[in-house]
PDB file of C-alpha atoms in Angstrom:
ATOM      1  CA  UNK U   1       0.000   0.000   0.000  1.00  0.00           C
ATOM      2  CA  UNK U   2       1.035   3.603  -0.391  1.00  0.00           C
ATOM      3  CA  UNK U   3      -0.290   7.057   0.405  1.00  0.00           C
ATOM      4  CA  UNK U   4       0.097   9.856  -2.122  1.00  0.00           C
ATOM      5  CA  UNK U   5      -0.459  13.457  -0.997  1.00  0.00           C
ATOM      6  CA  UNK U   6       0.168  16.903  -2.410  1.00  0.00           C
ATOM      7  CA  UNK U   7      -1.156  20.371  -3.158  1.00  0.00           C
ATOM      8  CA  UNK U   8      -3.332  20.869  -6.236  1.00  0.00           C
ATOM      9  CA  UNK U   9      -3.910  24.614  -5.868  1.00  0.00           C
ATOM     10  CA  UNK U  10      -1.869  27.071  -3.844  1.00  0.00           C
ATOM     11  CA  UNK U  11      -3.005  30.578  -4.693  1.00  0.00           C
ATOM     12  CA  UNK U  12      -5.190  33.177  -2.952  1.00  0.00           C
ATOM     13  CA  UNK U  13      -7.867  32.776  -1.802  1.00  0.00           C
ATOM     14  CA  UNK U  14      -7.676  28.998  -1.679  1.00  0.00           C
ATOM     15  CA  UNK U  15      -5.393  26.122  -0.785  1.00  0.00           C
ATOM     16  CA  UNK U  16      -6.488  22.751  -2.147  1.00  0.00           C
ATOM     17  CA  UNK U  17      -4.751  19.559  -1.081  1.00  0.00           C
ATOM     18  CA  UNK U  18      -5.506  15.911  -1.821  1.00  0.00           C
ATOM     19  CA  UNK U  19      -4.475  12.612  -0.300  1.00  0.00           C
ATOM     20  CA  UNK U  20      -5.023   9.179  -1.811  1.00  0.00           C
ATOM     21  CA  UNK U  21      -4.593   5.739  -0.265  1.00  0.00           C
ATOM     22  CA  UNK U  22      -3.725   3.019  -2.740  1.00  0.00           C
ATOM     23  CA  UNK U  23      -4.030  -0.648  -1.795  1.00  0.00           C
ATOM     24  CA  UNK U  24      -4.838  -4.054  -3.271  1.00  0.00           C
ATOM     25  CA  UNK U  25      -7.802  -3.688  -5.706  1.00  0.00           C
ATOM     26  CA  UNK U  26      -9.936  -6.417  -4.084  1.00  0.00           C
ATOM     27  CA  UNK U  27      -9.429  -4.899  -0.620  1.00  0.00           C
ATOM     28  CA  UNK U  28     -10.113  -1.389  -1.923  1.00  0.00           C
ATOM     29  CA  UNK U  29     -13.363  -2.522  -3.581  1.00  0.00           C
ATOM     30  CA  UNK U  30     -14.523  -4.273  -0.414  1.00  0.00           C
ATOM     31  CA  UNK U  31     -13.784  -1.169   1.682  1.00  0.00           C
ATOM     32  CA  UNK U  32     -15.543   1.182  -0.753  1.00  0.00           C
ATOM     33  CA  UNK U  33     -18.582  -1.122  -0.738  1.00  0.00           C
ATOM     34  CA  UNK U  34     -18.751  -0.759   3.049  1.00  0.00           C
ATOM     35  CA  UNK U  35     -18.462   3.051   2.998  1.00  0.00           C
ATOM     36  CA  UNK U  36     -21.915   4.376   2.177  1.00  0.00           C
ATOM     37  CA  UNK U  37     -22.322   8.043   1.138  1.00  0.00           C
ATOM     38  CA  UNK U  38     -23.035  10.351   4.048  1.00  0.00           C
ATOM     39  CA  UNK U  39     -26.458  12.082   4.215  1.00  0.00           C
ATOM     40  CA  UNK U  40     -26.670  15.460   2.489  1.00  0.00           C
ATOM     41  CA  UNK U  41     -23.365  15.182   0.608  1.00  0.00           C
ATOM     42  CA  UNK U  42     -25.179  15.402  -2.726  1.00  0.00           C
ATOM     43  CA  UNK U  43     -25.915  19.061  -1.912  1.00  0.00           C
ATOM     44  CA  UNK U  44     -23.481  21.894  -1.214  1.00  0.00           C
ATOM     45  CA  UNK U  45     -22.263  22.370   2.339  1.00  0.00           C
ATOM     46  CA  UNK U  46     -23.637  25.477   4.045  1.00  0.00           C
ATOM     47  CA  UNK U  47     -23.509  27.468   7.250  1.00  0.00           C
ATOM     48  CA  UNK U  48     -20.566  28.355   9.457  1.00  0.00           C
ATOM     49  CA  UNK U  49     -19.729  24.710  10.075  1.00  0.00           C
ATOM     50  CA  UNK U  50     -21.086  21.649   8.313  1.00  0.00           C
ATOM     51  CA  UNK U  51     -20.261  18.020   9.085  1.00  0.00           C
ATOM     52  CA  UNK U  52     -21.758  14.867   7.622  1.00  0.00           C
ATOM     53  CA  UNK U  53     -20.730  11.344   8.577  1.00  0.00           C
ATOM     54  CA  UNK U  54     -21.965   8.029   7.195  1.00  0.00           C
ATOM     55  CA  UNK U  55     -22.531   5.334   9.815  1.00  0.00           C
ATOM     56  CA  UNK U  56     -23.105   2.040   7.966  1.00  0.00           C
ATOM     57  CA  UNK U  57     -22.246   0.105  11.127  1.00  0.00           C
ATOM     58  CA  UNK U  58     -23.479  -3.286   9.920  1.00  0.00           C
ATOM     59  CA  UNK U  59     -21.551  -3.000   6.630  1.00  0.00           C
ATOM     60  CA  UNK U  60     -18.373  -1.921   8.418  1.00  0.00           C
ATOM     61  CA  UNK U  61     -18.768  -4.747  10.930  1.00  0.00           C
ATOM     62  CA  UNK U  62     -19.081  -7.269   8.109  1.00  0.00           C
ATOM     63  CA  UNK U  63     -16.000  -5.813   6.366  1.00  0.00           C
ATOM     64  CA  UNK U  64     -13.803  -6.074   9.483  1.00  0.00           C
ATOM     65  CA  UNK U  65     -15.018  -9.572  10.307  1.00  0.00           C
ATOM     66  CA  UNK U  66     -14.068 -10.630   6.774  1.00  0.00           C
ATOM     67  CA  UNK U  67     -10.574  -9.167   7.242  1.00  0.00           C
ATOM     68  CA  UNK U  68     -10.210 -10.907  10.606  1.00  0.00           C
ATOM     69  CA  UNK U  69     -11.157 -14.234   8.993  1.00  0.00           C
ATOM     70  CA  UNK U  70      -8.592 -13.657   6.225  1.00  0.00           C
ATOM     71  CA  UNK U  71      -5.817 -13.001   8.771  1.00  0.00           C
ATOM     72  CA  UNK U  72      -6.830 -16.066  10.803  1.00  0.00           C
ATOM     73  CA  UNK U  73      -6.688 -18.200   7.640  1.00  0.00           C
ATOM     74  CA  UNK U  74      -3.295 -16.811   6.650  1.00  0.00           C
ATOM     75  CA  UNK U  75      -1.572 -15.077   9.597  1.00  0.00           C
ATOM     76  CA  UNK U  76       1.232 -12.568   9.073  1.00  0.00           C
ATOM     77  CA  UNK U  77       4.498 -14.541   9.047  1.00  0.00           C
ATOM     78  CA  UNK U  78       6.801 -11.625   9.850  1.00  0.00           C
ATOM     79  CA  UNK U  79       7.640 -11.541  13.609  1.00  0.00           C
ATOM     80  CA  UNK U  80       7.247  -7.742  13.561  1.00  0.00           C
ATOM     81  CA  UNK U  81       3.569  -8.219  12.615  1.00  0.00           C
ATOM     82  CA  UNK U  82       2.763 -10.818  15.274  1.00  0.00           C
ATOM     83  CA  UNK U  83       0.802  -8.221  17.235  1.00  0.00           C
ATOM     84  CA  UNK U  84      -1.451  -7.683  14.209  1.00  0.00           C
ATOM     85  CA  UNK U  85      -2.489 -11.327  14.280  1.00  0.00           C
ATOM     86  CA  UNK U  86      -3.449 -10.947  17.943  1.00  0.00           C
ATOM     87  CA  UNK U  87      -5.259  -7.648  17.291  1.00  0.00           C
ATOM     88  CA  UNK U  88      -7.374  -9.108  14.489  1.00  0.00           C
ATOM     89  CA  UNK U  89      -8.294 -12.121  16.647  1.00  0.00           C
ATOM     90  CA  UNK U  90      -9.380  -9.820  19.498  1.00  0.00           C
ATOM     91  CA  UNK U  91     -11.315  -7.530  17.151  1.00  0.00           C
ATOM     92  CA  UNK U  92     -13.293 -10.495  15.788  1.00  0.00           C
ATOM     93  CA  UNK U  93     -14.298 -11.510  19.301  1.00  0.00           C
ATOM     94  CA  UNK U  94     -15.387  -7.937  20.105  1.00  0.00           C
ATOM     95  CA  UNK U  95     -17.189  -7.303  16.804  1.00  0.00           C
ATOM     96  CA  UNK U  96     -18.982 -10.643  16.943  1.00  0.00           C
ATOM     97  CA  UNK U  97     -21.455  -9.180  19.452  1.00  0.00           C
ATOM     98  CA  UNK U  98     -24.799  -7.998  18.125  1.00  0.00           C
ATOM     99  CA  UNK U  99     -25.135  -4.245  17.545  1.00  0.00           C
ATOM    100  CA  UNK U 100     -28.408  -3.367  19.296  1.00  0.00           C
ATOM    101  CA  UNK U 101     -31.076  -1.015  18.000  1.00  0.00           C
ATOM    102  CA  UNK U 102     -31.225   1.935  17.577  1.00  0.00           C
ATOM    103  CA  UNK U 103     -27.495   1.892  16.730  1.00  0.00           C
ATOM    104  CA  UNK U 104     -27.879  -0.894  14.164  1.00  0.00           C
ATOM    105  CA  UNK U 105     -30.528   1.210  12.366  1.00  0.00           C
ATOM    106  CA  UNK U 106     -28.324   4.321  12.167  1.00  0.00           C
ATOM    107  CA  UNK U 107     -27.150   5.260   8.643  1.00  0.00           C
ATOM    108  CA  UNK U 108     -25.652   8.729   9.037  1.00  0.00           C
ATOM    109  CA  UNK U 109     -25.479  12.016  10.949  1.00  0.00           C
ATOM    110  CA  UNK U 110     -25.150  15.498   9.410  1.00  0.00           C
ATOM    111  CA  UNK U 111     -24.814  18.599  11.620  1.00  0.00           C
ATOM    112  CA  UNK U 112     -24.870  22.255  10.575  1.00  0.00           C
ATOM    113  CA  UNK U 113     -24.120  25.365  12.617  1.00  0.00           C
ATOM    114  CA  UNK U 114     -25.735  28.395  10.963  1.00  0.00           C
ATOM    115  CA  UNK U 115     -25.252  31.109  13.583  1.00  0.00           C
ATOM    116  CA  UNK U 116     -23.284  31.593  16.812  1.00  0.00           C
ATOM    117  CA  UNK U 117     -23.313  35.321  17.577  1.00  0.00           C
ATOM    118  CA  UNK U 118     -22.427  36.648  21.035  1.00  0.00           C
ATOM    119  CA  UNK U 119     -25.159  38.685  22.751  1.00  0.00           C
ATOM    120  CA  UNK U 120     -24.564  41.685  25.000  1.00  0.00           C
ATOM    121  CA  UNK U 121     -25.383  41.033  28.621  1.00  0.00           C
ATOM    122  CA  UNK U 122     -25.784  37.286  28.151  1.00  0.00           C
ATOM    123  CA  UNK U 123     -23.425  34.368  28.432  1.00  0.00           C
ATOM    124  CA  UNK U 124     -25.592  32.427  25.967  1.00  0.00           C
ATOM    125  CA  UNK U 125     -24.988  33.300  22.285  1.00  0.00           C
ATOM    126  CA  UNK U 126     -27.634  33.738  19.613  1.00  0.00           C
ATOM    127  CA  UNK U 127     -27.465  30.319  17.990  1.00  0.00           C
ATOM    128  CA  UNK U 128     -29.105  28.521  15.082  1.00  0.00           C
ATOM    129  CA  UNK U 129     -28.176  24.939  14.310  1.00  0.00           C
ATOM    130  CA  UNK U 130     -29.510  21.703  12.805  1.00  0.00           C
ATOM    131  CA  UNK U 131     -28.844  18.016  13.224  1.00  0.00           C
ATOM    132  CA  UNK U 132     -30.265  15.052  11.352  1.00  0.00           C
ATOM    133  CA  UNK U 133     -30.120  11.418  12.431  1.00  0.00           C
ATOM    134  CA  UNK U 134     -30.665   9.166   9.428  1.00  0.00           C
ATOM    135  CA  UNK U 135     -32.097   5.829  10.550  1.00  0.00           C
ATOM    136  CA  UNK U 136     -34.135   2.931   9.221  1.00  0.00           C
ATOM    137  CA  UNK U 137     -36.500   3.109  12.214  1.00  0.00           C
ATOM    138  CA  UNK U 138     -36.975   6.676  13.493  1.00  0.00           C
ATOM    139  CA  UNK U 139     -40.185   5.953  15.433  1.00  0.00           C
ATOM    140  CA  UNK U 140     -38.442   3.266  17.493  1.00  0.00           C
ATOM    141  CA  UNK U 141     -35.610   5.662  18.361  1.00  0.00           C
ATOM    142  CA  UNK U 142     -38.063   8.388  19.436  1.00  0.00           C
ATOM    143  CA  UNK U 143     -40.021   5.822  21.441  1.00  0.00           C
ATOM    144  CA  UNK U 144     -36.874   4.868  23.354  1.00  0.00           C
ATOM    145  CA  UNK U 145     -36.176   8.545  24.040  1.00  0.00           C
ATOM    146  CA  UNK U 146     -39.731   8.990  25.381  1.00  0.00           C
ATOM    147  CA  UNK U 147     -39.233   6.074  27.769  1.00  0.00           C
ATOM    148  CA  UNK U 148     -35.948   7.524  28.988  1.00  0.00           C
ATOM    149  CA  UNK U 149     -37.225  11.120  29.364  1.00  0.00           C
ATOM    150  CA  UNK U 150     -40.625  11.521  31.072  1.00  0.00           C
ATOM    151  CA  UNK U 151     -40.912  15.090  29.697  1.00  0.00           C
ATOM    152  CA  UNK U 152     -41.278  13.616  26.183  1.00  0.00           C
ATOM    153  CA  UNK U 153     -43.985  11.040  26.968  1.00  0.00           C
ATOM    154  CA  UNK U 154     -46.871  13.278  25.828  1.00  0.00           C
ATOM    155  CA  UNK U 155     -45.123  14.461  22.658  1.00  0.00           C
ATOM    156  CA  UNK U 156     -47.311  13.720  19.632  1.00  0.00           C
ATOM    157  CA  UNK U 157     -45.223  13.310  16.507  1.00  0.00           C
ATOM    158  CA  UNK U 158     -45.629  11.504  13.182  1.00  0.00           C
ATOM    159  CA  UNK U 159     -43.378  10.904  10.177  1.00  0.00           C
ATOM    160  CA  UNK U 160     -44.862  13.781   8.157  1.00  0.00           C
ATOM    161  CA  UNK U 161     -41.746  15.967   8.485  1.00  0.00           C
ATOM    162  CA  UNK U 162     -43.581  18.747  10.348  1.00  0.00           C
ATOM    163  CA  UNK U 163     -41.594  20.310  13.221  1.00  0.00           C
ATOM    164  CA  UNK U 164     -42.930  19.964  16.771  1.00  0.00           C
ATOM    165  CA  UNK U 165     -41.617  22.182  19.571  1.00  0.00           C
ATOM    166  CA  UNK U 166     -39.883  20.261  22.352  1.00  0.00           C
ATOM    167  CA  UNK U 167     -41.091  20.961  25.911  1.00  0.00           C
ATOM    168  CA  UNK U 168     -39.212  23.768  27.636  1.00  0.00           C
ATOM    169  CA  UNK U 169     -39.193  21.598  30.785  1.00  0.00           C
ATOM    170  CA  UNK U 170     -36.472  19.396  29.245  1.00  0.00           C
ATOM    171  CA  UNK U 171     -33.852  21.848  30.509  1.00  0.00           C
ATOM    172  CA  UNK U 172     -33.798  24.342  33.400  1.00  0.00           C
ATOM    173  CA  UNK U 173     -34.922  27.879  32.574  1.00  0.00           C
ATOM    174  CA  UNK U 174     -31.619  29.216  33.898  1.00  0.00           C
ATOM    175  CA  UNK U 175     -29.871  27.625  30.920  1.00  0.00           C
ATOM    176  CA  UNK U 176     -31.410  30.311  28.632  1.00  0.00           C
ATOM    177  CA  UNK U 177     -31.253  27.948  25.679  1.00  0.00           C
ATOM    178  CA  UNK U 178     -33.027  28.665  22.358  1.00  0.00           C
ATOM    179  CA  UNK U 179     -36.243  26.868  21.373  1.00  0.00           C
ATOM    180  CA  UNK U 180     -35.748  23.384  19.924  1.00  0.00           C
ATOM    181  CA  UNK U 181     -37.899  21.577  17.354  1.00  0.00           C
ATOM    182  CA  UNK U 182     -38.112  17.910  16.422  1.00  0.00           C
ATOM    183  CA  UNK U 183     -39.329  16.490  13.100  1.00  0.00           C
ATOM    184  CA  UNK U 184     -39.528  12.993  11.632  1.00  0.00           C
ATOM    185  CA  UNK U 185     -39.776  11.310   8.269  1.00  0.00           C
ATOM    186  CA  UNK U 186     -39.758   7.575   7.622  1.00  0.00           C
ATOM    187  CA  UNK U 187     -35.956   7.715   7.229  1.00  0.00           C
ATOM    188  CA  UNK U 188     -34.673  10.402   9.579  1.00  0.00           C
ATOM    189  CA  UNK U 189     -35.015  12.384  12.802  1.00  0.00           C
ATOM    190  CA  UNK U 190     -34.155  16.083  12.671  1.00  0.00           C
ATOM    191  CA  UNK U 191     -33.566  18.641  15.400  1.00  0.00           C
ATOM    192  CA  UNK U 192     -33.370  22.413  14.958  1.00  0.00           C
ATOM    193  CA  UNK U 193     -32.329  24.944  17.613  1.00  0.00           C
ATOM    194  CA  UNK U 194     -32.760  28.713  17.398  1.00  0.00           C
ATOM    195  CA  UNK U 195     -35.584  31.090  16.598  1.00  0.00           C
ATOM    196  CA  UNK U 196     -36.961  30.349  13.118  1.00  0.00           C
ATOM    197  CA  UNK U 197     -34.597  27.424  12.526  1.00  0.00           C
ATOM    198  CA  UNK U 198     -37.482  24.966  12.214  1.00  0.00           C
ATOM    199  CA  UNK U 199     -38.185  26.396   8.738  1.00  0.00           C
ATOM    200  CA  UNK U 200     -34.876  24.939   7.504  1.00  0.00           C
ATOM    201  CA  UNK U 201     -35.703  21.310   8.328  1.00  0.00           C
ATOM    202  CA  UNK U 202     -37.664  20.591   5.130  1.00  0.00           C
ATOM    203  CA  UNK U 203     -34.634  21.251   2.921  1.00  0.00           C
ATOM    204  CA  UNK U 204     -32.429  19.388   5.392  1.00  0.00           C
ATOM    205  CA  UNK U 205     -34.538  16.257   5.004  1.00  0.00           C
ATOM    206  CA  UNK U 206     -34.526  16.602   1.216  1.00  0.00           C
ATOM    207  CA  UNK U 207     -30.739  16.985   0.772  1.00  0.00           C
ATOM    208  CA  UNK U 208     -29.626  13.790  -1.013  1.00  0.00           C
ATOM    209  CA  UNK U 209     -26.514  11.711  -0.300  1.00  0.00           C
ATOM    210  CA  UNK U 210     -23.641  12.002  -2.758  1.00  0.00           C
ATOM    211  CA  UNK U 211     -23.579   9.903  -5.921  1.00  0.00           C
ATOM    212  CA  UNK U 212     -20.155   8.622  -4.867  1.00  0.00           C
ATOM    213  CA  UNK U 213     -19.358   7.406  -1.343  1.00  0.00           C
ATOM    214  CA  UNK U 214     -18.284  10.554   0.510  1.00  0.00           C
ATOM    215  CA  UNK U 215     -17.919   8.891   3.909  1.00  0.00           C
ATOM    216  CA  UNK U 216     -17.084  12.083   5.827  1.00  0.00           C
ATOM    217  CA  UNK U 217     -17.431  15.738   4.855  1.00  0.00           C
ATOM    218  CA  UNK U 218     -16.250  18.607   7.028  1.00  0.00           C
ATOM    219  CA  UNK U 219     -16.790  22.186   5.828  1.00  0.00           C
ATOM    220  CA  UNK U 220     -16.370  25.514   7.551  1.00  0.00           C
ATOM    221  CA  UNK U 221     -16.729  29.089   6.357  1.00  0.00           C
ATOM    222  CA  UNK U 222     -14.070  31.745   6.692  1.00  0.00           C
ATOM    223  CA  UNK U 223     -16.610  33.648   8.812  1.00  0.00           C
ATOM    224  CA  UNK U 224     -15.797  31.182  11.576  1.00  0.00           C
ATOM    225  CA  UNK U 225     -12.415  32.900  12.006  1.00  0.00           C
ATOM    226  CA  UNK U 226     -14.193  36.195  12.611  1.00  0.00           C
ATOM    227  CA  UNK U 227     -16.293  34.563  15.321  1.00  0.00           C
ATOM    228  CA  UNK U 228     -13.175  33.147  16.963  1.00  0.00           C
ATOM    229  CA  UNK U 229     -11.812  36.684  17.092  1.00  0.00           C
ATOM    230  CA  UNK U 230     -15.028  38.010  18.679  1.00  0.00           C
ATOM    231  CA  UNK U 231     -15.051  35.348  21.356  1.00  0.00           C
ATOM    232  CA  UNK U 232     -11.345  35.827  22.010  1.00  0.00           C
ATOM    233  CA  UNK U 233     -12.016  39.528  22.680  1.00  0.00           C
ATOM    234  CA  UNK U 234     -14.940  38.673  24.997  1.00  0.00           C
ATOM    235  CA  UNK U 235     -12.838  36.209  26.951  1.00  0.00           C
ATOM    236  CA  UNK U 236     -10.000  38.710  27.279  1.00  0.00           C
ATOM    237  CA  UNK U 237     -12.420  41.395  28.517  1.00  0.00           C
ATOM    238  CA  UNK U 238     -13.813  38.966  31.099  1.00  0.00           C
TER     239      UNK U 238
END
C-alpha cells in the first residue's frame, strides 16, 4: 500500500490539497462497498460549520469480520507483525457481538451550525443549528427517548416531516437555551435549535446523499475565524 499526498492549488484565496490511499484492488473494492455516502453530501455544504458522517455500522462490521477471517486463515508470518495477528483475533471476538437497535438502524449524521453570535449582557450566544439522524427506524428511536425522558412522553409526533416544539421543561430555565424543534420522516429524525430554525428542516430532510461514497465531509466558512476573534475579545475582557 502507499499514500500519495500533495497540493493541487496554492493561490489566494484557496489552498487545495488531496491525499489518496492506494491498496490491493480487491481490498479497496470491499472497503468502498462498506463506505456508504453520508447524508446530504449530494448538496453543497452550508452554514458556518457543516459536518456529515456516514454510519453504515453493519456493513463496516461485516468488512472487518471478513478481514479478521482472512488473517486467521493466513496469519502474518513476519515476527514484527505478530501483534497484528493478535489484534485481528481480538477484534473479531469484540465485533462478533450484536449491535443493538437503535445503533444498528443508524445510517448517518449530518450537523450544521448556521449562527453563533455573542449577545450583549448574556453568556448564551444567539445560535441557530440543525442536526439530522438518518435511521431505518426513526419511530423506534423516538419511542426509546420517550421512555428515557418523562418530559417527552406526551409528545405527539408523526413521520410527516412537520416540526414539533420540544417541551421547555427538558432543561432548566436558567440555561437560557433557544427553542428546539423535532421532526420525523420515515428515514430520519431532525432537530433544529434557534428562533426560526425549524423552517430549515424541510430542505435538510430533502438533501440527497452524494452519488459517490463521501464517507465524511467537514466544511467551515471563513466567517468562523471572525467569530473566533469576537469570542477571544470577549474572553479577554472577562
